[in-house]
PDB file of C-alpha atoms in Angstrom:
ATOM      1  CA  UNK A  43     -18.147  10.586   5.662  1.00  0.00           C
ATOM      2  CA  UNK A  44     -14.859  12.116   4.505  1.00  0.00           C
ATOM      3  CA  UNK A  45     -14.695  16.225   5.177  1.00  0.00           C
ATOM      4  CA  UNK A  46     -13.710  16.855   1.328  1.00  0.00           C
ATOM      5  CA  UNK A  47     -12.269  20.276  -0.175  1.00  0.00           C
ATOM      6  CA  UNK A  48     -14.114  23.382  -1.188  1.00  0.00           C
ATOM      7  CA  UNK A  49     -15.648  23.510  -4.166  1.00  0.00           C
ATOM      8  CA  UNK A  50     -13.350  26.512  -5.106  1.00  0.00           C
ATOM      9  CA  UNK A  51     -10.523  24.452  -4.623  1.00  0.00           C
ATOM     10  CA  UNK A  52      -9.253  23.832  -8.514  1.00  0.00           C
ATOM     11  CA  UNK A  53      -6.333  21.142  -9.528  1.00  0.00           C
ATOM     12  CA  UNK A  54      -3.756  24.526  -9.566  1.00  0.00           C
ATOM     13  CA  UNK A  55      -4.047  24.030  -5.756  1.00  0.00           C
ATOM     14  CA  UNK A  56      -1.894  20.996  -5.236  1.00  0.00           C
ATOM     15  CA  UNK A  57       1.385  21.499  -6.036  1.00  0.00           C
ATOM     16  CA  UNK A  58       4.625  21.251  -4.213  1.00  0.00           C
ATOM     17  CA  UNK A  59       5.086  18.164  -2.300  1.00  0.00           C
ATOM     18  CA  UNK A  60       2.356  15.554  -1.268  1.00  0.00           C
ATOM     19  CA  UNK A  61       0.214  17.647  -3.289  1.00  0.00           C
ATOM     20  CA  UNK A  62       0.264  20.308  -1.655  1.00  0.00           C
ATOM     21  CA  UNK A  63      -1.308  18.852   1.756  1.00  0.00           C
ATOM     22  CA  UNK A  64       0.126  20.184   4.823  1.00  0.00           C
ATOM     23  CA  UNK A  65       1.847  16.995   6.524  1.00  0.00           C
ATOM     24  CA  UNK A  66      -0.214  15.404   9.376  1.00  0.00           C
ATOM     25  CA  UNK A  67       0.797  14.892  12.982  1.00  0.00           C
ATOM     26  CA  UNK A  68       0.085  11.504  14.994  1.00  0.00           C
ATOM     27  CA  UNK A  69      -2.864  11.996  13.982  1.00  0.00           C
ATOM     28  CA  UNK A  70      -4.444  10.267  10.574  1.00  0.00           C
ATOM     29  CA  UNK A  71      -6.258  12.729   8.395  1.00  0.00           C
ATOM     30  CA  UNK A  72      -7.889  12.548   4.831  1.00  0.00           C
ATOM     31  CA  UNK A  73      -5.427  12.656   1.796  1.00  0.00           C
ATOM     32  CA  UNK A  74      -6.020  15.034  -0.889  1.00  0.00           C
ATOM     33  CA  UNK A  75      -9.372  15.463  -0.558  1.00  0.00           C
ATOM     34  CA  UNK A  76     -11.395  15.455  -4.126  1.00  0.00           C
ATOM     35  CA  UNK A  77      -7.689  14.384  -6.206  1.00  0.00           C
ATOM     36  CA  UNK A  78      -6.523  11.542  -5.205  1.00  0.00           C
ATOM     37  CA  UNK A  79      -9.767  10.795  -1.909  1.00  0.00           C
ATOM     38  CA  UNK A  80     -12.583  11.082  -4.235  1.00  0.00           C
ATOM     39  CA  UNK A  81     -15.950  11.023  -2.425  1.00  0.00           C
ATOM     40  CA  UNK A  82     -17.942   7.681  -3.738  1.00  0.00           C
ATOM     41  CA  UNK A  83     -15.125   5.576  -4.740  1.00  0.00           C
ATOM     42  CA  UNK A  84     -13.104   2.950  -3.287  1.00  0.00           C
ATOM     43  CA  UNK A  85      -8.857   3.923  -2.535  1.00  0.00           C
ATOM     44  CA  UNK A  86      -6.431   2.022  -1.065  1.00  0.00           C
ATOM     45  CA  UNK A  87      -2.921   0.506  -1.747  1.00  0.00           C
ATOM     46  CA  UNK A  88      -1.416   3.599  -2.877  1.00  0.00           C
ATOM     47  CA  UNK A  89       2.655   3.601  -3.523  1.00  0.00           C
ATOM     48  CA  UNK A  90       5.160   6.696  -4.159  1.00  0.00           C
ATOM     49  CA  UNK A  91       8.013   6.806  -6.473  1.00  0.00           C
ATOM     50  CA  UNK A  92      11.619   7.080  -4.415  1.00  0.00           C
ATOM     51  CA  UNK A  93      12.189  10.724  -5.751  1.00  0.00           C
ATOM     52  CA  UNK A  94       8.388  11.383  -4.341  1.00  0.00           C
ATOM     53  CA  UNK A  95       7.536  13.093  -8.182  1.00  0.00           C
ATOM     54  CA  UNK A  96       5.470   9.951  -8.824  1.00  0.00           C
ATOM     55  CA  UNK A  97       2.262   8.532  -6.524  1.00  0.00           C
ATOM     56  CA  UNK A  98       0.199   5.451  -7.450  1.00  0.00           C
ATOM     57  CA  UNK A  99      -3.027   3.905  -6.219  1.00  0.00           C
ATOM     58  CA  UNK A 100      -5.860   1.776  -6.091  1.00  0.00           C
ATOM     59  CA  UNK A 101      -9.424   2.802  -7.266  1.00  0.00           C
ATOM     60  CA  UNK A 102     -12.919   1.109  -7.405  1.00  0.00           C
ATOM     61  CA  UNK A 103     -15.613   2.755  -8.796  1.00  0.00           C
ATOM     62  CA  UNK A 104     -18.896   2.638  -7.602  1.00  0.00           C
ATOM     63  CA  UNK A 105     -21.755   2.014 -10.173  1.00  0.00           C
ATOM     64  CA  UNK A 106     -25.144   0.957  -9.348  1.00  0.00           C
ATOM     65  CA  UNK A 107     -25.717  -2.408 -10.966  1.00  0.00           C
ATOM     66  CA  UNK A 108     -22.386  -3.169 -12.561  1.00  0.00           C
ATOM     67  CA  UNK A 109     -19.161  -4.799 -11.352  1.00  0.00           C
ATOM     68  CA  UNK A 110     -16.417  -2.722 -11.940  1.00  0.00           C
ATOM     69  CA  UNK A 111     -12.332  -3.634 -11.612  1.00  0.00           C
ATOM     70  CA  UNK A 112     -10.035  -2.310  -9.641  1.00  0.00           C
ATOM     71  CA  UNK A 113      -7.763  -0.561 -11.604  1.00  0.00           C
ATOM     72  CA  UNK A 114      -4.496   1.681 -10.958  1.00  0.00           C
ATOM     73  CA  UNK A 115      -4.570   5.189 -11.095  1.00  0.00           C
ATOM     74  CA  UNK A 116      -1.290   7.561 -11.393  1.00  0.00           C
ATOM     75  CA  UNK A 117       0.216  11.334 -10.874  1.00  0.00           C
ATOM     76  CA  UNK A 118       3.232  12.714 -11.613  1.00  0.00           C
ATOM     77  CA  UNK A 119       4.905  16.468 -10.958  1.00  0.00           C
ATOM     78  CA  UNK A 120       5.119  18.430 -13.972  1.00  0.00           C
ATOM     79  CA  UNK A 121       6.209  22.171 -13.686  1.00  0.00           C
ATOM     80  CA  UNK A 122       5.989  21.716  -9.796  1.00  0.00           C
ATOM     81  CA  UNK A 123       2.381  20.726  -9.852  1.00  0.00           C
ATOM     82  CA  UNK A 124       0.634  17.057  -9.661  1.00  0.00           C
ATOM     83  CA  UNK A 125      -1.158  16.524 -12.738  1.00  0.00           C
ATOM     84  CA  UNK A 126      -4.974  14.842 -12.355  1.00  0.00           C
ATOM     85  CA  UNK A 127      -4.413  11.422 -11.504  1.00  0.00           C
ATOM     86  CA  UNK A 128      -5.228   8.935 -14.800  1.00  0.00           C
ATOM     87  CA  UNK A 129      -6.062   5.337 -14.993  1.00  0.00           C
ATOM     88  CA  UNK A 130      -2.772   3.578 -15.924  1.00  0.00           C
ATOM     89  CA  UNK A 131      -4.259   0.307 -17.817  1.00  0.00           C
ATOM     90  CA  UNK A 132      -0.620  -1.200 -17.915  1.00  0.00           C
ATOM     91  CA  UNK A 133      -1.362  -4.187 -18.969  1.00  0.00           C
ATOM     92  CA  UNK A 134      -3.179  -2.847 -21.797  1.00  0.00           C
ATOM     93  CA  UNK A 135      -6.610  -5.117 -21.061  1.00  0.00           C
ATOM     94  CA  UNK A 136      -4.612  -8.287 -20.631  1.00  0.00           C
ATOM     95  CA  UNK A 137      -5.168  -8.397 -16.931  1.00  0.00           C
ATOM     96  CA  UNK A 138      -8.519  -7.471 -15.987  1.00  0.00           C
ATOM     97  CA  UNK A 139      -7.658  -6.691 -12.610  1.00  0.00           C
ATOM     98  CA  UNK A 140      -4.700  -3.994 -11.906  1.00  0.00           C
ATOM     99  CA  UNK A 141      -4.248  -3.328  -8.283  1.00  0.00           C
ATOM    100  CA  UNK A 142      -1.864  -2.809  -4.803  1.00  0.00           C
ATOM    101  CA  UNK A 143       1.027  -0.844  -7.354  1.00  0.00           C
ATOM    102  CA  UNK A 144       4.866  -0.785  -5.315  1.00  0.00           C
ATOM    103  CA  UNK A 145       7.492   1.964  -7.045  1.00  0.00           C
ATOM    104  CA  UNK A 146      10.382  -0.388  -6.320  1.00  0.00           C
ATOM    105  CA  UNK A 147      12.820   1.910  -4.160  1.00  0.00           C
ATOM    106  CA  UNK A 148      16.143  -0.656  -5.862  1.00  0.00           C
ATOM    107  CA  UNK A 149      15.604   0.178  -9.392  1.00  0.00           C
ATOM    108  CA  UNK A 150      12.905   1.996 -11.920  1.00  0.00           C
ATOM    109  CA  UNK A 151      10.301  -0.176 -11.447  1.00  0.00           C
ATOM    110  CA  UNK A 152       6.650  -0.478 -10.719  1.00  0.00           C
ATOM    111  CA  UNK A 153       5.111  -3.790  -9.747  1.00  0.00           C
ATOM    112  CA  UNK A 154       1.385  -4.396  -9.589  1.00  0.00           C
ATOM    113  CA  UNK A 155      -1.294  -7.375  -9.033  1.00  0.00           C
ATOM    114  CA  UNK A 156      -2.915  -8.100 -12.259  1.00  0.00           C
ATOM    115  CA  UNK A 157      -5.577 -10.309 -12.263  1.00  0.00           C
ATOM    116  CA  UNK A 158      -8.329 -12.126 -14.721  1.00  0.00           C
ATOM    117  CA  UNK A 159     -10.272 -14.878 -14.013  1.00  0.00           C
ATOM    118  CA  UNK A 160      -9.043 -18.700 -14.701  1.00  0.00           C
ATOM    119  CA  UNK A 161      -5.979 -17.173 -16.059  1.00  0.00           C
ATOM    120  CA  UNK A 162      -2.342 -18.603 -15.480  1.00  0.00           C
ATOM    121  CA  UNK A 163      -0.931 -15.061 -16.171  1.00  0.00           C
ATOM    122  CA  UNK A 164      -2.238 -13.973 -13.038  1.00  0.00           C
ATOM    123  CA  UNK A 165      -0.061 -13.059 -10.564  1.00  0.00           C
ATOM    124  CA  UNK A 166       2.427  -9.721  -9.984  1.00  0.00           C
ATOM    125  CA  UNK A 167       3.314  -7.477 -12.904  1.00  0.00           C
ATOM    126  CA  UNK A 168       5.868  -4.815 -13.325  1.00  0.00           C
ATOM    127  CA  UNK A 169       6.495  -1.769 -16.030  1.00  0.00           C
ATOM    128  CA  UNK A 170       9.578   0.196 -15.776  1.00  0.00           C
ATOM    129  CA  UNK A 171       9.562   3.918 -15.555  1.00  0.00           C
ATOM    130  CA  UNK A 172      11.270   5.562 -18.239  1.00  0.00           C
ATOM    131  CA  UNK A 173      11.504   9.309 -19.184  1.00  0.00           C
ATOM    132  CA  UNK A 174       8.566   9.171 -22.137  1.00  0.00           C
ATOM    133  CA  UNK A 175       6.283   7.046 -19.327  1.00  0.00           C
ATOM    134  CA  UNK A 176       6.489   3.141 -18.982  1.00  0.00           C
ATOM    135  CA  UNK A 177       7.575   0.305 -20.784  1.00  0.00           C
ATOM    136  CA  UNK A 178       5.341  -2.901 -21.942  1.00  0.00           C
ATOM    137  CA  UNK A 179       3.964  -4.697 -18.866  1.00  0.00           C
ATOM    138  CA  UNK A 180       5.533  -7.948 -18.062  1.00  0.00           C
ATOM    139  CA  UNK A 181       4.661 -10.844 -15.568  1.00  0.00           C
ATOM    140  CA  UNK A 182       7.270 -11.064 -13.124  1.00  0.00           C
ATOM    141  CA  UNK A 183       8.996 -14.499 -13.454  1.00  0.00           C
ATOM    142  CA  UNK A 184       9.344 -15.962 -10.265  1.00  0.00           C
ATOM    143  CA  UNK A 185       9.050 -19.752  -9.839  1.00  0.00           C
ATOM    144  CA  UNK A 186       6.311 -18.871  -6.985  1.00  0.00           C
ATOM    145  CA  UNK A 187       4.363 -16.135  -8.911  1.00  0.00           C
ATOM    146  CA  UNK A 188       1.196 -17.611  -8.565  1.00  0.00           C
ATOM    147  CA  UNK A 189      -1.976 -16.209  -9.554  1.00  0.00           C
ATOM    148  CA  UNK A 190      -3.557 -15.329  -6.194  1.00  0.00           C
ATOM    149  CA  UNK A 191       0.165 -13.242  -5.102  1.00  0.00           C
ATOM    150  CA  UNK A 192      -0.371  -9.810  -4.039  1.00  0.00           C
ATOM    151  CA  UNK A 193       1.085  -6.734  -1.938  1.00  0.00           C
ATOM    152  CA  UNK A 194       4.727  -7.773  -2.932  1.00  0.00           C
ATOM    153  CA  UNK A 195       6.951  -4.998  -1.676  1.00  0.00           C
ATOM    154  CA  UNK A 196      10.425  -4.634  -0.081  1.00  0.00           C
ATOM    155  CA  UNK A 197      12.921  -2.874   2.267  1.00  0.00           C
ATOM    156  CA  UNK A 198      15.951  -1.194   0.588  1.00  0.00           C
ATOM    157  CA  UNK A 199      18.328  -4.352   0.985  1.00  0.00           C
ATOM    158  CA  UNK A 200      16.182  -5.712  -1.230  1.00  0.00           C
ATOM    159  CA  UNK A 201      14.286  -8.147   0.611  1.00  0.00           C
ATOM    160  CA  UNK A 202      10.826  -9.356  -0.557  1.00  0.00           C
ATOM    161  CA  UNK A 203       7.713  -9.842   0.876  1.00  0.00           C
ATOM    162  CA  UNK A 204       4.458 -11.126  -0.247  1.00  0.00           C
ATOM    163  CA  UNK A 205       1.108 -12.068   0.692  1.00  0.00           C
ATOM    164  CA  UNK A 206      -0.421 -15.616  -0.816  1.00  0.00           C
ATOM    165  CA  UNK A 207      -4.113 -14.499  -0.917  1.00  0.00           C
ATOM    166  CA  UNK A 208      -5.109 -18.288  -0.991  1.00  0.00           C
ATOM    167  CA  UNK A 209      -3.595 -19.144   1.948  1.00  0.00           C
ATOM    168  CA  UNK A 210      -3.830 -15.788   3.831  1.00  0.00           C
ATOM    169  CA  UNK A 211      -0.395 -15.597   4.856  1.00  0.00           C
ATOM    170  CA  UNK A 212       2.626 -13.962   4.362  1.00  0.00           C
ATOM    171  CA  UNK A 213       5.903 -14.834   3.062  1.00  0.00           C
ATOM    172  CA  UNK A 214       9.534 -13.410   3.340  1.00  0.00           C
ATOM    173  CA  UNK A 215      12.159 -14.191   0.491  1.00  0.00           C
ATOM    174  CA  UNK A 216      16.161 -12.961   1.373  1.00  0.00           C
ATOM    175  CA  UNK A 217      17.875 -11.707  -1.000  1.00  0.00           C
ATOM    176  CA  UNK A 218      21.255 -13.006  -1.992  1.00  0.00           C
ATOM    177  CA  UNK A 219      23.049 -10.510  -4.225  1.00  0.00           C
ATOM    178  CA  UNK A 220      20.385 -10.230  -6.127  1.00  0.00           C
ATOM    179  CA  UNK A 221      18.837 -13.178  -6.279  1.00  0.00           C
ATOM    180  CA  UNK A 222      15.689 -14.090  -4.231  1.00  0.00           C
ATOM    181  CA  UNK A 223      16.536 -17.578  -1.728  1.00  0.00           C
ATOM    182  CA  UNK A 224      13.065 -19.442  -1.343  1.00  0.00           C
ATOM    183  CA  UNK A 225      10.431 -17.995  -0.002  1.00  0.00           C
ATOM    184  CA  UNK A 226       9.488 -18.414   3.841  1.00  0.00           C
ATOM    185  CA  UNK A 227       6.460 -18.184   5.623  1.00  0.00           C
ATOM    186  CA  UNK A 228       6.474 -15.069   7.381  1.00  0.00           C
ATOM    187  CA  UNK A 229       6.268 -16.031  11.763  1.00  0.00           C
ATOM    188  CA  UNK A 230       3.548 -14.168  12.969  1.00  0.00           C
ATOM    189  CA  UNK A 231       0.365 -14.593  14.775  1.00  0.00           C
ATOM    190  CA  UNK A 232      -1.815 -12.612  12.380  1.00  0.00           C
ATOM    191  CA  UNK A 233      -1.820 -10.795   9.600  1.00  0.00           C
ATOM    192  CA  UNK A 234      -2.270  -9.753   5.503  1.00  0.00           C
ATOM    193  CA  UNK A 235      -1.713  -6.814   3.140  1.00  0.00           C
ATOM    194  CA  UNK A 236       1.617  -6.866   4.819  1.00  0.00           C
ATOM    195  CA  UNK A 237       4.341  -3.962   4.108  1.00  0.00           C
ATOM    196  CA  UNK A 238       7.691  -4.125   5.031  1.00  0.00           C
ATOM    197  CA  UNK A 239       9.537  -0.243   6.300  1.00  0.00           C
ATOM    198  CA  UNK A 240      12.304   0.275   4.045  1.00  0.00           C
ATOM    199  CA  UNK A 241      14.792  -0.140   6.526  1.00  0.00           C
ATOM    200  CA  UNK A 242      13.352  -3.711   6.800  1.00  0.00           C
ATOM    201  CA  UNK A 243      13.194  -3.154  11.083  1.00  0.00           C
ATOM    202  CA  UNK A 244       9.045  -3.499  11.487  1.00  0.00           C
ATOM    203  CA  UNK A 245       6.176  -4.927   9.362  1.00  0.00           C
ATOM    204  CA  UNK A 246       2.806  -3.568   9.155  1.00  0.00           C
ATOM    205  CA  UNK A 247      -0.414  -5.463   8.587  1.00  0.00           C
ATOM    206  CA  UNK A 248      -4.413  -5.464   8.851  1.00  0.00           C
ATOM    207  CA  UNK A 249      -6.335  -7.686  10.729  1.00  0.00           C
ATOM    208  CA  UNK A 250      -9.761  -8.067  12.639  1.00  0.00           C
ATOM    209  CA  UNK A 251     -10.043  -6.364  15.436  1.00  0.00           C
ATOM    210  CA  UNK A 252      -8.946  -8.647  18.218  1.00  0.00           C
ATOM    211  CA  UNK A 253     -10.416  -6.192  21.052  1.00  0.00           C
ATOM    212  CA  UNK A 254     -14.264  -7.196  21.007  1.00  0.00           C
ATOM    213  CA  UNK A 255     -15.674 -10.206  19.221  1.00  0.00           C
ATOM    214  CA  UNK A 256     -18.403  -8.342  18.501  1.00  0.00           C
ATOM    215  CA  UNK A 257     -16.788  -6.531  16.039  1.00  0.00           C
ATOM    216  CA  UNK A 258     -16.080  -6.695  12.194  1.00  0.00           C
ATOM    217  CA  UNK A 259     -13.960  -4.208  11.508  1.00  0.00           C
ATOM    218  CA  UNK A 260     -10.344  -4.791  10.770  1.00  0.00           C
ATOM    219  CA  UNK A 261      -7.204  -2.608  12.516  1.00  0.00           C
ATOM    220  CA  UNK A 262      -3.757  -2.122  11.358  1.00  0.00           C
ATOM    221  CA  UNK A 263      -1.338  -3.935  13.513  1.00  0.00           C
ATOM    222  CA  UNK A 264       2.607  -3.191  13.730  1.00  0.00           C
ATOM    223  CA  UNK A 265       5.489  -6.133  14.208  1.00  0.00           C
ATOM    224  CA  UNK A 266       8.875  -4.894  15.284  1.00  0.00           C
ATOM    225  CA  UNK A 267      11.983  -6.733  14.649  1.00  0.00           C
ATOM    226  CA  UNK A 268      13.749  -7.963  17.641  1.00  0.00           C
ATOM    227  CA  UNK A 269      17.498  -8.281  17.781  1.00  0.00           C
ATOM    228  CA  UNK A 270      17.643 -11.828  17.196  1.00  0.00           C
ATOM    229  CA  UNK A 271      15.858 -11.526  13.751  1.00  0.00           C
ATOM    230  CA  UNK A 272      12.257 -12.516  15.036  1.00  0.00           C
ATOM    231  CA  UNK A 273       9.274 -10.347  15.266  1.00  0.00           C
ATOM    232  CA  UNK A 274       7.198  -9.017  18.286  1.00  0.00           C
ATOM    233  CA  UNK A 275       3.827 -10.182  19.488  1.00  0.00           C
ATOM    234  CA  UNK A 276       1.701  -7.776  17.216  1.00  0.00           C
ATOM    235  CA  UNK A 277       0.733  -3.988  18.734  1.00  0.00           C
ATOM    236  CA  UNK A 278      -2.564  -2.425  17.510  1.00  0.00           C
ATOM    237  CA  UNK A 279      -1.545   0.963  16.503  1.00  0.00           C
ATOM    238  CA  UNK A 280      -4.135   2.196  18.715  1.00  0.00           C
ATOM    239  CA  UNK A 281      -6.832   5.439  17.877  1.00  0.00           C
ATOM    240  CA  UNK A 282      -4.500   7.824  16.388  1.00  0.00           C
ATOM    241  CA  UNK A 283      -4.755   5.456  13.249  1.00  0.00           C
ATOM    242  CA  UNK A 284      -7.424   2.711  14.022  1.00  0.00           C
ATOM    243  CA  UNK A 285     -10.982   3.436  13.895  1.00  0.00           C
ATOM    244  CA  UNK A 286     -15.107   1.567  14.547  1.00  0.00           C
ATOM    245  CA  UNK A 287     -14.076   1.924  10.371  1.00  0.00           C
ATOM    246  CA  UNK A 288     -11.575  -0.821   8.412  1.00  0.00           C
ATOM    247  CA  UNK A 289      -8.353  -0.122   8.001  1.00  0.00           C
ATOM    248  CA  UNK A 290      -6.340  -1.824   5.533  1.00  0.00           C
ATOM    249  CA  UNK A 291      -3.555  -1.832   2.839  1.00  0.00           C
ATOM    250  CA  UNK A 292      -1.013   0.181   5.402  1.00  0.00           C
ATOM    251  CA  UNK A 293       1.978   1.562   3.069  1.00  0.00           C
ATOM    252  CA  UNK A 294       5.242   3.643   4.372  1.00  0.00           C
ATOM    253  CA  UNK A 295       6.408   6.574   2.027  1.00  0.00           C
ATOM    254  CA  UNK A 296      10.498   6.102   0.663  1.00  0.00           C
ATOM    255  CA  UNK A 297      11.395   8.488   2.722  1.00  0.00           C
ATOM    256  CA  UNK A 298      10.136   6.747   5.936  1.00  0.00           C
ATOM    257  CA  UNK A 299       7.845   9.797   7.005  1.00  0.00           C
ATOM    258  CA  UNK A 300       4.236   8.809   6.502  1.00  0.00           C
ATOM    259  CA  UNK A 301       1.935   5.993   6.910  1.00  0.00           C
ATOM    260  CA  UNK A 302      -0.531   6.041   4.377  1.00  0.00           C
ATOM    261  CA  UNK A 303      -4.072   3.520   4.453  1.00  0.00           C
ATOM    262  CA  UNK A 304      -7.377   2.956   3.228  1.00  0.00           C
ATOM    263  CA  UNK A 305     -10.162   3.415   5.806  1.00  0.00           C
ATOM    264  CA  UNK A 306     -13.694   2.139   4.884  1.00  0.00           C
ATOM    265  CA  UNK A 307     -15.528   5.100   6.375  1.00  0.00           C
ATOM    266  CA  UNK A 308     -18.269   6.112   3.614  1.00  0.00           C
ATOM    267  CA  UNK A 309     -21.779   5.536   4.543  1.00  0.00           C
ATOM    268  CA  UNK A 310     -21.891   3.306   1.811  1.00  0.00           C
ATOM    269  CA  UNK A 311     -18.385   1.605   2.521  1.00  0.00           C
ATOM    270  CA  UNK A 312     -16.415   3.155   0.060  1.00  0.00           C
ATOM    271  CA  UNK A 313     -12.577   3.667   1.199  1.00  0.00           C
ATOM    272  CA  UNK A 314     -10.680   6.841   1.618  1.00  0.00           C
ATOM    273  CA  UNK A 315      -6.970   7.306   1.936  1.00  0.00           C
ATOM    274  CA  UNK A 316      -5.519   8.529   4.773  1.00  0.00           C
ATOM    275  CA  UNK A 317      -1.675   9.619   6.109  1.00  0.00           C
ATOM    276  CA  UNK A 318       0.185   9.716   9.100  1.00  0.00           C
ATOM    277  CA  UNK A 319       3.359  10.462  10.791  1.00  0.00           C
ATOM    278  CA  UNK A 320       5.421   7.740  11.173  1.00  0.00           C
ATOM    279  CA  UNK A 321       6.083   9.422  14.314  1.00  0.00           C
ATOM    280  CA  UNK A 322       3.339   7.132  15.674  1.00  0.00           C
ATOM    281  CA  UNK A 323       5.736   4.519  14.997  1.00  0.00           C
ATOM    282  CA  UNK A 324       8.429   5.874  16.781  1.00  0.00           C
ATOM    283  CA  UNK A 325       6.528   6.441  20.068  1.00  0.00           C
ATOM    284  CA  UNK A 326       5.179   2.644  19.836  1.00  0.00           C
ATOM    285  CA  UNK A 327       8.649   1.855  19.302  1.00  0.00           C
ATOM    286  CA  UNK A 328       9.868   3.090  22.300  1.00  0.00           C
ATOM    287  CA  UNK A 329       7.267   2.129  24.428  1.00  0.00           C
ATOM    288  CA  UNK A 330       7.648  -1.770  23.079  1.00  0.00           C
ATOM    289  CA  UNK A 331      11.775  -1.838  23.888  1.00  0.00           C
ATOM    290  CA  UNK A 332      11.876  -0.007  26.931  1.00  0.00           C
ATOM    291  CA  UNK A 333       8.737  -1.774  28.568  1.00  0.00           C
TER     292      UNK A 333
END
């Protein structure tokens, strides 16, 4: 169950960066507890704008006896202070689905997974940020935008990466001065949800725990990029980040300093978000190249 703020605690209290959280160590705790980690309700895929003023995220609610959508909820700094996070509804009810949102960090962008069922629009959105709030939702058209692509994201160079939900696997797409060379399949042994750092020199993903058969749960795992261009074998991040819990939906911050996730760790298996130092990174990092 996740330890969540005092009642007394009012929406005044988070301002200043990351909502006014004090930054974690190597060790994963809770994300703004009652704002953003709302006790109840599914989180997960959440995204920050490059300037950090803007944060983005997945919700679910939980209702007894109805099927609800995930949907994308936003925040933005306004006289130093994060205002309640709202649902976005970009698409305006044209996607049923709006999920896994990515604040570009190469231009003013947001792209998104919108989804509705047996349409050909499916596939990944985008709105662009502008100073009165965003523009018209459009489908992003790429000849392999299909309707079942999700967690597209990419490192500053401007390098894309995608997950094809119907195959479960990844994909990596170069880009050439702008212009994305066809997609590749992504070589690695395991792995979805995938999330390239911004300097484009590991990948994170989730996966099923590979320790004990027994188990259902699924960790995050970290690839690092060897000097030849390949990637590692792939590292369980261990128990600073990886609990008996899921984690899933790993996501760096722009400026390289946090790893933020969803962990399934309600008694009713609702997700929270949780955040990290990268610093966890670093240390496996070292201990991978100088093994």
């Amino acid at each position: 169950m996740a330890s969540h703020a005092s009642a007394n605690e009012s929406l005044s209290d988070f301002q200043g960066p990351w909502f006014g959280q004090k930054t974690p160590g190597v060790v994963a705790e809770l994300f703004a507890p009652d704002m953003v980690s709302v006790e109840g309700r599914y989180e997960f895929g959440i995204s920050f704008s490059p300037d950090l003023t803007a944060m983005y995220f997945t919700t679910l609610d939980i209702i007894e006896g109805v099927d609800t959508n995930p949907q994308i909820y936003y925040s933005t700094i306004e006289n130093k202070r994060w205002t309640k996070p709202k649902k976005a509804n970009f698409t305006k009810g044209k996607m049923t689905y709006e999920l896994l949102p990515y604040a570009s960090l190469n231009d003013n962008r947001v792209y998104f997974t919108g989804r509705k069922p047996d349409s050909k629009e499916s596939g990944v959105w985008y709105v662009t940020r502008t100073e009165s709030g965003f523009s018209e939702a459009q489908r992003y058209e790429l000849p392999y935008n299909t309707g079942r692509l999700s967690d597209m994201n990419q490192g500053r160079n401007g390098d894309l990466v995608f997950t094809n939900m119907s195959e479960r696997k990844m994909y990596y797409a170069k880009n050439d001065k702008g212009r994305f060379l066809v997609p590749k399949p992504i070589d690695i042994e395991f792995g979805i949800h995938g999330f390239m750092s911004p300097t484009n020199d590991y990948l994170l993903v989730n996966a099923r725990n590979t320790d004990d058969e027994q188990r259902k749960d699924h960790d995050l795992f970290i690839y690092f990029k060897e000097k030849d261009g390949s990637w590692s074998k792939p590292i369980n991040m261990g128990p600073v980040v990886n609990t008996k819990h899921t984690e899933t939906v790993p996501r760096i911050t722009p400026d390289g300093q946090f790893l933020f996730f969803g962990r399934y760790n309600e008694p009713n298996g609702a997700s929270n978000l949780y955040w990290v130092s990268t610093q966890v990174i670093t240390q496996l990092k070292q201990q991978y190249f100088n093994r």
